[in-house]
Short mmCIF file of C-alpha atoms in Angstrom, two decimals:
data_model
loop_
_atom_site.label_atom_id
_atom_site.label_comp_id
_atom_site.label_asym_id
_atom_site.label_seq_id
_atom_site.Cartn_x
_atom_site.Cartn_y
_atom_site.Cartn_z
CA MET A 15 141.33 -17.47 23.99
CA PRO A 16 139.38 -18.37 27.18
CA GLN A 17 140.67 -21.19 29.22
CA PRO A 18 138.36 -24.16 29.89
CA LEU A 19 136.89 -24.40 33.36
CA LYS A 20 138.87 -26.76 35.45
CA ARG A 21 137.17 -28.96 37.97
CA THR A 22 138.06 -28.42 41.52
CA GLY A 23 137.02 -30.53 44.43
CA LYS A 24 134.36 -28.02 45.41
CA SER A 25 130.68 -28.92 45.22
CA LEU A 26 128.18 -27.28 42.90
CA LEU A 27 126.64 -25.39 45.76
CA GLU A 28 129.87 -23.65 46.40
CA THR A 29 129.99 -22.43 42.79
CA LEU A 30 126.56 -20.76 43.08
CA PRO A 31 126.07 -17.39 44.71
CA ARG A 32 124.93 -17.70 48.28
CA ARG A 33 121.85 -15.54 47.79
CA ARG A 34 120.50 -17.66 44.96
CA TRP A 35 121.13 -20.80 46.96
CA ALA A 36 119.17 -19.44 49.89
CA LEU A 37 116.23 -18.59 47.55
CA TYR A 38 116.01 -22.14 46.24
CA ILE A 39 116.04 -23.57 49.73
CA SER A 40 113.19 -21.33 50.87
CA LEU A 41 111.04 -22.27 47.83
CA ALA A 42 111.53 -25.97 48.52
CA VAL A 43 110.47 -25.54 52.12
CA ALA A 44 107.36 -23.58 51.06
CA VAL A 45 106.28 -26.28 48.62
CA LEU A 46 106.69 -28.96 51.22
CA SER A 47 104.63 -26.97 53.73
CA LEU A 48 101.56 -26.55 51.40
CA PRO A 49 98.40 -28.33 52.72
CA VAL A 50 97.36 -31.35 50.79
CA ALA A 51 93.93 -31.36 49.09
CA THR A 52 92.66 -34.24 51.16
CA GLY A 53 93.11 -32.35 54.44
CA SER A 54 94.62 -33.45 57.68
CA ALA A 55 93.84 -36.74 59.36
CA LEU A 56 91.17 -36.84 62.00
CA ASN A 57 92.48 -36.22 65.48
CA CYS A 58 89.86 -36.93 68.11
CA HIS A 59 92.01 -35.34 70.82
CA ASN A 60 93.03 -32.01 69.31
CA THR A 61 90.91 -31.35 66.17
CA CYS A 62 87.53 -32.90 66.89
CA ILE A 63 85.49 -34.38 69.66
CA CYS A 64 84.56 -38.01 69.15
CA ALA A 65 81.74 -39.46 71.21
CA SER A 66 80.87 -42.94 70.07
CA ASN A 67 79.44 -42.52 66.56
CA ILE A 68 79.33 -38.70 66.79
CA VAL A 69 82.21 -36.63 65.41
CA SER A 70 82.07 -32.92 66.29
CA CYS A 71 84.62 -30.61 64.66
CA SER A 72 82.68 -27.37 65.18
CA LYS A 73 84.52 -24.07 65.66
CA MET A 74 87.97 -25.48 64.90
CA ASN A 75 88.92 -23.01 62.11
CA LEU A 76 89.06 -25.85 59.60
CA THR A 77 89.46 -25.06 55.89
CA THR A 78 89.08 -28.66 54.76
CA ILE A 79 87.22 -31.65 56.09
CA PRO A 80 89.44 -34.04 58.04
CA THR A 81 90.22 -37.37 56.40
CA GLY A 82 90.13 -40.75 58.00
CA LEU A 83 86.59 -40.43 59.32
CA PRO A 84 85.48 -43.70 60.95
CA ASP A 85 83.05 -45.67 58.80
CA TYR A 86 80.73 -45.95 61.79
CA THR A 87 80.25 -42.16 61.97
CA ALA A 88 76.54 -41.34 62.20
CA VAL A 89 76.66 -37.60 63.00
CA LEU A 90 79.32 -35.25 61.60
CA ASP A 91 79.29 -31.64 62.80
CA LEU A 92 81.51 -29.28 60.77
CA SER A 93 79.65 -26.03 61.51
CA TYR A 94 81.31 -22.70 62.23
CA ASN A 95 84.48 -23.28 60.24
CA ASP A 96 86.00 -21.87 57.01
CA ILE A 97 85.15 -24.66 54.59
CA VAL A 98 84.21 -22.77 51.40
CA GLN A 99 84.03 -25.71 48.98
CA LEU A 100 82.49 -29.15 49.18
CA ARG A 101 84.14 -31.24 46.50
CA ALA A 102 83.42 -34.80 45.42
CA GLU A 103 86.55 -36.17 47.12
CA TRP A 104 85.89 -34.70 50.56
CA THR A 105 85.31 -38.26 51.74
CA PRO A 106 87.10 -40.89 49.62
CA VAL A 107 85.24 -43.73 51.33
CA LYS A 108 81.54 -44.40 51.60
CA LEU A 109 80.04 -43.46 54.93
CA THR A 110 77.04 -45.76 54.85
CA LYS A 111 76.01 -45.00 58.45
CA LEU A 112 76.21 -41.22 58.26
CA HIS A 113 72.71 -39.78 58.58
CA ASN A 114 73.35 -36.23 59.95
CA LEU A 115 75.75 -33.78 58.27
CA LEU A 116 76.06 -30.19 59.57
CA LEU A 117 77.93 -27.62 57.47
CA SER A 118 76.30 -24.34 58.56
CA HIS A 119 78.25 -21.07 59.04
CA ASN A 120 81.18 -21.94 56.80
CA GLY A 121 81.05 -19.40 53.98
CA LEU A 122 80.36 -22.33 51.66
CA HIS A 123 79.85 -21.16 48.07
CA PHE A 124 80.63 -24.22 45.93
CA LEU A 125 78.86 -27.57 45.95
CA SER A 126 80.05 -30.28 43.60
CA SER A 127 77.39 -32.21 41.72
CA GLU A 128 78.99 -35.36 43.15
CA ALA A 129 79.45 -34.06 46.68
CA PHE A 130 76.90 -36.48 48.14
CA THR A 131 77.73 -39.60 46.17
CA ASN A 132 79.38 -41.35 49.13
CA VAL A 133 76.82 -40.28 51.74
CA LYS A 134 73.58 -41.51 50.16
CA HIS A 135 72.05 -42.45 53.51
CA LEU A 136 71.83 -38.89 54.82
CA ARG A 137 68.52 -38.02 56.48
CA TYR A 138 69.42 -34.58 57.80
CA LEU A 139 71.56 -32.03 55.90
CA ASP A 140 72.27 -28.53 57.23
CA LEU A 141 73.71 -26.10 54.67
CA SER A 142 72.26 -22.96 56.26
CA SER A 143 74.02 -19.62 56.75
CA ASN A 144 76.49 -19.93 53.90
CA ASN A 145 77.13 -18.17 50.58
CA ILE A 146 75.34 -20.59 48.24
CA ARG A 147 73.92 -18.68 45.26
CA LYS A 148 72.40 -21.33 43.00
CA LEU A 149 71.11 -24.87 43.17
CA ASP A 150 72.09 -26.74 40.04
CA GLU A 151 70.25 -29.56 38.34
CA PHE A 152 70.08 -32.93 40.12
CA MET A 153 72.27 -31.52 42.89
CA PHE A 154 70.64 -33.58 45.64
CA GLU A 155 69.61 -36.57 43.52
CA PRO A 156 71.80 -39.16 45.38
CA LEU A 157 70.08 -38.34 48.69
CA VAL A 158 67.12 -40.68 48.31
CA ASN A 159 66.74 -40.99 52.11
CA LEU A 160 66.96 -37.29 52.92
CA GLU A 161 64.11 -36.04 55.12
CA VAL A 162 65.22 -32.54 56.25
CA LEU A 163 67.19 -30.03 54.18
CA LEU A 164 68.21 -26.65 55.62
CA LEU A 165 69.19 -23.98 53.08
CA TYR A 166 68.01 -20.84 54.85
CA ASN A 167 70.11 -17.69 55.21
CA ASN A 168 72.06 -18.10 51.99
CA HIS A 169 72.10 -16.06 48.75
CA VAL A 170 70.13 -18.49 46.61
CA SER A 171 68.54 -16.72 43.65
CA GLN A 172 68.41 -19.55 41.11
CA ILE A 173 66.85 -22.95 41.64
CA ASP A 174 66.89 -25.43 38.81
CA ARG A 175 63.55 -27.21 38.44
CA THR A 176 65.35 -30.56 38.74
CA ALA A 177 67.48 -29.62 41.75
CA PHE A 178 65.35 -31.69 44.12
CA VAL A 179 64.57 -34.58 41.79
CA GLY A 180 65.37 -37.83 43.53
CA VAL A 181 64.80 -36.69 47.12
CA VAL A 182 61.56 -38.66 47.23
CA ASN A 183 61.51 -38.88 51.04
CA LEU A 184 62.05 -35.18 51.72
CA GLN A 185 59.60 -33.92 54.33
CA LYS A 186 60.90 -30.47 55.33
CA LEU A 187 62.63 -27.93 53.10
CA TYR A 188 63.79 -24.58 54.49
CA LEU A 189 64.55 -21.92 51.88
CA SER A 190 63.82 -18.77 53.86
CA GLN A 191 66.05 -15.67 53.89
CA ASN A 192 67.35 -16.01 50.37
CA GLN A 193 66.96 -14.07 47.10
CA ILE A 194 64.25 -16.25 45.54
CA SER A 195 61.82 -14.29 43.34
CA ARG A 196 59.74 -17.20 41.94
CA PHE A 197 57.50 -19.40 44.04
CA PRO A 198 58.73 -23.02 43.55
CA LEU A 199 55.32 -24.40 42.62
CA GLU A 200 56.77 -27.59 41.15
CA LEU A 201 57.59 -28.79 44.67
CA VAL A 202 53.96 -28.89 45.77
CA LYS A 203 51.93 -29.15 42.56
CA ASP A 204 50.28 -32.39 41.51
CA LYS A 205 52.36 -34.80 39.40
CA THR A 206 55.57 -32.92 40.17
CA ARG A 207 55.37 -32.41 43.92
CA LEU A 208 57.41 -34.23 46.50
CA GLU A 209 54.88 -36.71 47.86
CA LYS A 210 56.10 -36.60 51.46
CA LEU A 211 56.80 -32.87 51.70
CA ILE A 212 54.84 -31.42 54.63
CA LEU A 213 56.80 -28.19 55.18
CA LEU A 214 58.08 -25.69 52.64
CA ASP A 215 59.43 -22.40 53.99
CA VAL A 216 60.07 -19.69 51.39
CA SER A 217 59.54 -16.78 53.77
CA SER A 218 61.70 -13.64 53.73
CA ASN A 219 62.55 -13.80 50.05
CA LYS A 220 61.70 -11.55 47.06
CA ILE A 221 58.48 -13.21 45.88
CA LYS A 222 55.99 -10.62 44.56
CA SER A 223 53.22 -12.84 43.21
CA LEU A 224 51.70 -16.18 44.11
CA PRO A 225 50.00 -18.86 41.98
CA ILE A 226 46.71 -18.32 43.82
CA ASP A 227 44.58 -20.80 41.87
CA GLU A 228 47.09 -23.62 42.29
CA LEU A 229 47.56 -22.94 46.00
CA GLN A 230 43.82 -22.93 46.69
CA VAL A 231 43.35 -26.52 45.51
CA LEU A 232 46.24 -27.97 47.50
CA PRO A 233 45.37 -30.41 50.28
CA ALA A 234 45.15 -28.84 53.73
CA TRP A 235 48.04 -30.93 55.02
CA ILE A 236 50.34 -29.20 52.51
CA LYS A 237 48.93 -25.70 53.07
CA ASN A 238 49.34 -26.22 56.81
CA GLY A 239 53.12 -26.18 56.38
CA LEU A 240 53.45 -23.69 53.50
CA TYR A 241 55.12 -20.50 54.76
CA PHE A 242 55.61 -17.42 52.57
CA HIS A 243 55.40 -14.51 55.02
CA ASN A 244 57.76 -11.51 54.85
CA ASN A 245 57.72 -11.38 51.06
CA PRO A 246 57.01 -8.18 49.06
CA LEU A 247 53.67 -9.46 47.76
CA VAL A 248 51.48 -7.16 45.68
CA CYS A 249 48.24 -6.50 47.55
CA SER A 250 45.07 -8.00 46.09
CA CYS A 251 41.80 -9.38 47.39
CA ASP A 252 42.79 -12.81 46.07
CA VAL A 253 45.78 -12.87 48.44
CA TYR A 254 43.51 -11.78 51.28
CA SER A 255 40.90 -14.47 50.50
CA LEU A 256 43.59 -17.15 50.33
CA LEU A 257 45.06 -16.36 53.73
CA ALA A 258 41.67 -15.63 55.30
CA HIS A 259 40.53 -19.12 54.30
CA TRP A 260 43.69 -20.63 55.80
CA HIS A 261 43.11 -18.67 58.99
CA ILE A 262 39.52 -19.90 59.29
CA ARG A 263 40.79 -23.45 58.82
CA LYS A 264 43.33 -22.71 61.59
CA LEU A 265 46.28 -23.73 59.46
CA ASN A 266 49.60 -23.21 61.22
CA SER A 267 51.12 -21.28 58.32
CA ALA A 268 48.46 -18.55 58.73
CA LEU A 269 48.04 -18.65 62.50
CA ASP A 270 51.69 -18.64 63.56
CA PHE A 271 52.78 -15.70 61.41
CA LYS A 272 49.54 -13.76 60.90
CA ASP A 273 51.16 -10.38 61.60
CA ASP A 274 54.13 -11.13 59.33
CA TYR A 275 52.07 -11.44 56.15
CA LYS A 276 52.62 -8.09 54.46
CA CYS A 277 51.91 -6.75 50.99
CA ILE A 278 52.58 -3.62 48.94
CA LEU A 279 49.60 -1.51 47.89
CA PRO A 280 49.37 -0.73 44.16
CA ALA A 281 50.56 2.63 42.86
CA PRO A 282 50.47 5.42 43.76
CA GLN A 283 50.48 4.46 47.47
CA LYS A 284 53.09 1.66 47.37
CA THR A 285 52.73 1.32 51.12
CA GLU A 286 53.37 -1.87 53.04
CA VAL A 287 50.28 -3.04 54.93
CA GLY A 288 49.11 -6.22 56.59
CA VAL A 289 47.35 -8.69 54.32
CA PHE A 290 44.65 -9.32 56.93
CA ASP A 291 43.85 -5.59 56.96
CA LEU A 292 42.81 -5.49 53.30
CA ASN A 293 39.15 -6.04 54.16
CA ASN A 294 39.04 -2.69 55.97
CA GLU A 295 40.00 0.75 54.74
CA PHE A 296 42.78 -0.21 52.32
CA MET A 297 41.12 -2.25 49.55
CA ASN A 298 37.70 -3.03 51.04
CA CYS A 299 37.99 -6.72 50.23
CA SER A 300 34.84 -8.65 51.11
CA THR A 301 34.95 -10.74 54.25
CA PHE A 302 35.72 -14.35 53.42
CA LYS A 303 33.12 -17.00 54.21
CA GLU A 304 33.27 -20.71 53.70
CA THR A 305 31.08 -21.75 50.79
CA ASP A 306 28.69 -24.67 50.98
CA ARG A 307 28.87 -27.63 48.63
CA GLU A 308 26.10 -27.68 46.02
CA ALA A 309 24.80 -30.59 43.97
CA PHE A 310 21.89 -31.52 41.69
CA LEU A 311 19.48 -34.42 41.60
CA ASP A 312 20.95 -37.81 40.64
CA GLN A 313 24.48 -36.41 40.67
CA ASN A 314 27.34 -38.37 42.25
CA VAL A 315 29.09 -36.27 44.90
CA ILE A 316 32.43 -36.76 46.69
CA LEU A 317 33.00 -34.88 49.95
CA SER A 318 36.65 -34.49 50.93
CA CYS A 319 37.89 -34.77 54.51
CA ASP A 320 40.63 -32.17 54.03
CA THR A 321 42.62 -32.59 57.24
CA LYS A 322 45.74 -30.68 58.34
CA HIS A 323 47.69 -33.91 58.70
CA LYS A 324 48.16 -36.42 55.94
CA VAL A 325 47.95 -39.73 57.80
CA MET A 326 44.81 -39.83 59.94
CA SER A 327 42.00 -42.27 60.68
CA LYS A 328 38.69 -40.84 59.42
CA THR A 329 35.03 -41.46 60.25
CA TRP A 330 32.01 -39.82 58.59
CA LEU A 331 28.67 -38.88 60.14
CA LEU A 332 25.61 -38.31 57.95
CA PRO A 333 23.00 -35.63 58.75
CA GLY A 334 21.38 -36.68 62.02
CA ASN A 335 24.75 -38.03 63.29
CA VAL A 336 24.31 -41.37 61.52
CA VAL A 337 27.64 -43.17 61.27
CA VAL A 338 28.71 -44.36 57.81
CA THR A 339 29.48 -48.05 58.16
CA PRO A 340 31.18 -50.24 55.54
CA GLY A 341 29.06 -52.81 53.76
CA SER A 342 25.74 -51.19 54.66
CA ASN A 343 23.00 -50.32 52.19
CA GLN A 344 23.50 -46.59 52.72
CA THR A 345 23.77 -44.38 49.66
CA ALA A 346 27.00 -42.94 51.09
CA ALA A 347 30.25 -44.89 51.25
CA MET A 348 33.75 -43.92 52.40
CA LEU A 349 36.58 -44.22 49.86
CA LYS A 350 40.11 -45.42 50.52
CA ASP A 351 41.48 -41.87 50.78
CA GLY A 352 38.95 -40.97 53.47
CA SER A 353 36.53 -39.10 51.20
CA LEU A 354 32.78 -39.72 51.29
CA GLN A 355 30.97 -40.64 48.07
CA ILE A 356 27.21 -40.17 47.73
CA ASP A 357 25.55 -41.80 44.71
CA ARG A 358 22.58 -40.18 42.97
CA VAL A 359 21.87 -37.52 45.56
CA LYS A 360 18.31 -36.65 46.51
CA PRO A 361 16.89 -33.55 48.23
CA GLU A 362 16.81 -35.44 51.51
CA ASP A 363 20.62 -35.83 51.30
CA SER A 364 21.02 -32.13 52.07
CA GLY A 365 22.46 -31.29 55.46
CA ASN A 366 25.62 -31.19 57.58
CA TYR A 367 28.19 -33.94 57.11
CA THR A 368 30.87 -34.43 59.76
CA CYS A 369 34.34 -35.95 59.35
CA LEU A 370 36.14 -37.07 62.49
CA ALA A 371 39.90 -37.46 61.95
CA VAL A 372 42.30 -38.74 64.59
CA ASN A 373 45.84 -40.02 64.97
CA LYS A 374 48.16 -40.66 67.91
CA ALA A 375 48.91 -37.01 68.60
CA PHE A 376 46.13 -35.01 66.97
CA ASN A 377 42.39 -34.98 66.29
CA GLU A 378 40.33 -32.76 64.02
CA THR A 379 36.64 -32.33 63.20
CA LEU A 380 35.52 -31.02 59.81
CA TYR A 381 32.03 -30.00 58.72
CA VAL A 382 30.73 -30.00 55.16
CA VAL A 383 27.32 -28.49 54.32
CA LEU A 384 25.68 -30.10 51.29
CA LYS A 385 22.81 -28.43 49.42
CA VAL A 386 20.96 -30.51 46.82
CA HIS A 387 18.96 -28.55 44.24
CA ASN A 388 15.54 -29.93 43.37
CA SER A 389 16.44 -30.16 39.68
CA THR A 390 18.90 -31.94 37.42
CA MET A 391 22.19 -30.42 36.42
CA ASN A 392 20.90 -29.42 32.95
CA ALA A 393 17.53 -28.18 34.21
CA GLY A 394 18.39 -24.63 33.26
CA GLY A 395 19.10 -25.72 29.70
CA GLU A 396 15.79 -27.59 29.49
CA THR A 397 13.90 -24.50 30.67
CA LEU A 398 15.63 -22.41 28.06
CA ASN A 399 14.85 -24.93 25.34
CA THR A 400 11.16 -25.00 26.34
CA ALA A 401 10.90 -21.21 26.26
CA TYR A 402 12.66 -21.08 22.92
CA THR A 403 10.33 -23.72 21.47
CA THR A 404 7.25 -21.82 22.72
CA LEU A 405 8.49 -18.57 21.18
CA VAL A 406 9.17 -20.24 17.84
CA GLY A 407 5.71 -21.82 17.92
CA CYS A 408 4.06 -18.44 18.53
CA LEU A 409 5.96 -16.80 15.71
CA ALA A 410 5.07 -19.63 13.36
CA SER A 411 1.38 -19.29 14.27
CA VAL A 412 1.44 -15.54 13.56
CA VAL A 413 3.10 -16.13 10.20
CA LEU A 414 0.54 -18.77 9.24
CA VAL A 415 -2.35 -16.47 10.19
CA LEU A 416 -0.88 -13.66 8.09
CA ILE A 417 -0.42 -16.03 5.14
CA TYR A 418 -4.00 -17.24 5.54
CA LEU A 419 -5.39 -13.71 5.66
CA TYR A 420 -3.44 -12.09 2.87
CA LEU A 421 -2.28 -14.87 0.55
CA THR A 422 -5.54 -16.89 0.27
CA PRO A 423 -6.43 -17.59 -3.42
CA CYS A 424 -9.30 -15.58 -4.98
CA HIS A 425 -9.38 -12.92 -2.27
CA CYS A 426 -11.91 -10.13 -2.64
CA PHE A 427 -9.51 -7.73 -4.31
CA CYS A 428 -9.08 -10.15 -7.23
CA CYS A 429 -12.81 -10.67 -7.84
CA ALA A 430 -14.51 -9.36 -11.00
CA ASN A 431 -15.95 -5.90 -10.61
CA LYS A 432 -19.21 -6.68 -12.48
CA GLY A 433 -22.46 -4.97 -11.76
CA LYS A 434 -20.89 -2.16 -9.68
CA ASN A 435 -22.95 0.95 -9.54
CA GLN A 436 -22.28 4.33 -8.14
CA GLY A 437 -23.85 3.71 -4.74
CA GLU A 438 -22.21 0.33 -3.99
CA ASP A 439 -20.49 0.00 -0.66
CA SER A 440 -16.98 -1.32 -0.49
CA ILE A 441 -16.33 -4.86 0.68
CA HIS A 442 -14.17 -3.58 3.55
CA SER A 443 -16.96 -1.44 4.95
CA SER A 444 -19.32 -4.44 4.74
CA MET A 445 -16.94 -6.65 6.65
CA LEU A 446 -16.49 -4.06 9.38
CA SER A 447 -20.18 -3.37 9.70
CA VAL A 448 -22.48 -5.47 11.84
CA THR A 449 -25.60 -3.50 10.90
CA PRO A 450 -27.82 -4.94 8.11
CA THR A 451 -27.68 -2.87 4.97
CA HIS A 452 -30.95 -1.14 4.05
CA GLY A 453 -31.57 -0.34 0.46
CA ASP A 454 -32.03 -1.92 -2.85
CA PRO A 455 -32.47 -5.72 -2.64
CA ALA A 456 -30.44 -6.08 -5.79
CA LEU A 457 -27.60 -4.18 -4.14
CA LYS A 458 -27.81 -6.48 -1.15
CA ALA A 459 -27.62 -9.50 -3.39
CA GLU A 460 -24.66 -8.06 -5.22
CA LEU A 461 -22.92 -7.38 -1.92
CA ASN A 462 -23.66 -10.85 -0.60
CA ARG A 463 -22.24 -12.36 -3.72
CA HIS A 464 -18.99 -10.48 -3.14
CA VAL A 465 -18.73 -11.49 0.48
CA ALA A 466 -19.60 -15.16 -0.06
CA PHE A 467 -17.43 -15.54 -3.17
CA ILE A 468 -20.32 -17.13 -5.05
CA ASP A 469 -20.56 -14.62 -7.88
CA SER A 470 -17.62 -15.94 -9.82
CA LYS A 471 -17.94 -17.91 -13.00
CA ASP A 472 -15.19 -20.24 -11.88
CA ILE A 473 -16.01 -23.61 -10.46
CA GLN A 474 -13.51 -23.25 -7.57
CA GLY A 475 -14.80 -22.53 -4.10
CA GLN A 476 -13.19 -21.04 -1.05
CA ASN A 477 -9.44 -21.82 -0.67
CA GLY A 478 -9.30 -23.25 -4.17
CA LYS A 479 -11.69 -26.15 -3.44
CA LEU A 480 -14.27 -27.20 -6.01
CA ASN A 481 -17.60 -25.53 -5.52
CA PRO A 482 -20.41 -28.12 -5.49
CA ASN A 483 -22.75 -25.51 -6.81
CA GLY A 484 -20.42 -24.57 -9.61
CA ASP A 485 -22.77 -26.03 -12.25
CA GLU A 486 -25.50 -23.55 -11.44
CA ASP A 487 -25.98 -20.78 -13.91
CA ASP A 488 -26.27 -17.08 -13.25
CA ASP A 489 -30.05 -17.06 -13.54
CA GLU A 490 -30.48 -19.49 -10.75
CA LEU A 491 -28.10 -17.50 -8.61
CA ASP A 492 -29.99 -14.30 -9.36
CA GLU A 493 -33.25 -16.04 -8.50
CA GLU A 494 -31.88 -17.15 -5.16
CA ALA A 495 -30.47 -13.72 -4.54
CA GLY A 496 -33.86 -12.16 -5.32
CA SER A 497 -35.61 -14.38 -2.86
CA LEU A 498 -33.66 -12.68 -0.09
CA GLY A 499 -36.02 -9.76 -0.30
CA LYS A 500 -39.19 -11.84 -0.03
CA GLY A 501 -39.92 -12.26 3.62
CA SER A 502 -36.84 -14.39 4.23
CA ARG A 503 -34.54 -13.70 7.20
CA LYS A 504 -31.83 -11.28 6.29
CA LYS A 505 -28.32 -12.43 6.86
CA SER A 506 -26.10 -10.03 8.74
CA VAL A 507 -22.73 -9.03 7.47
CA ALA A 508 -21.18 -10.55 10.54
CA GLU A 509 -22.43 -13.95 9.47
CA SER A 510 -20.95 -13.29 6.07
CA ILE A 511 -17.58 -12.67 7.69
CA SER A 512 -17.68 -16.06 9.34
CA SER A 513 -18.33 -17.63 5.99
CA VAL A 514 -15.11 -16.18 4.66
CA PHE A 515 -13.13 -18.35 7.02
CA SER A 516 -15.11 -21.48 6.36
CA ASP A 517 -14.00 -24.21 4.03
CA THR A 518 -17.65 -25.23 3.41
CA PRO A 519 -19.34 -23.30 0.58
CA MET A 520 -22.19 -21.11 1.74
CA VAL A 521 -25.53 -21.66 0.00
CA VAL A 522 -27.83 -18.63 0.11
#
């Protein structure tokens, strides 16, 4: 039977093996030496450089952002460190005066959706040269004052359509050198665009196609800062025309990187060529020319002063260098947005219109050529309707003539064949003949009766009208017919033909 353990005066540590005791001690020391999540406190002598309201902690091998940042900090530089995550609690207090935050070259791959909650007054944010792969929804929504956002040289391949919702004051967005394959049209398109955005750089990505139609109608001040060079675009004459137009307008996006706009020829070549070379031997695209503005009589026309800068003072000159002045009785008036409206244009309104735009640092002169057609907008339709009406009228006339010729009541072919003898000529030969018939007077009378439709017993005359002589008997008719051979003038067959088309009964 085992004996119960008797207490001695030794401590518990003495009862444990020495090796196990040493293991527990080392674990405790390791736990105590782990870095806390909030990071070390700011040290302006060893960790960072503090100069008034600027705190620079660049190239200090930091893995977390120092705590205890002064609330007066305006610029915080954390570039060139090893900060791979930006969590919501990186600053537990609100830094209401912080307007510049630099986090480039950190290997940053995680951004919390609440990372910018306590720094809502940022105006400049540099997240370039990191490992960011996606931009989630409403990621930058708290940054309502942000003006410049640098995201170039990352691995961004997915951008949520709501990622930039809320950054209503954003002016410059740099997304170059990423893995973007879709042009972010929602950033510049009407109704969804960022109203103050003047620069969007999506160069050096994987974009193969562009929304050409939507880009063509953008204001010049947006196109002036829209960069998409060094993308594997598919060659087409539409791409050439787009950039050729921008080059003629001397937009910076086309001038500054003209040689960097490349495209891939369709199969089987699949060769990379310069976009501005497509009008030569590659695709033989037609040379781009600015088109004139066309209008029709009495049409209201608005001419746009499409300047390269958004905020400019504009003045219009009419043909003949006549200045458009407010409150005058001129047919042209300048609108609030700087456009020129011409009411009910006339041919004399054709000519060159000049827009002079100036601001403190820049001036620009634009020319718009207006051609007014000497017809209304639907003149072509009216011409077509007139021609159609004329054609229908002609066809109707032909039909009526045919009906009159062949469907007239009591035509010759329905007349009684009385008194025909062997030598009688046909009615058709009589109608075609203009030579008086020589022969038996009785035969002539018989023929005349056929031609004049007066040999019928009916009382109806030509075209179904009542014959006034319908009450005469056959004897009287024969007597009149016989008198034709007694020294009276002989009627020609041609005169008989005219009687066929007369509504008045012929008395012979």
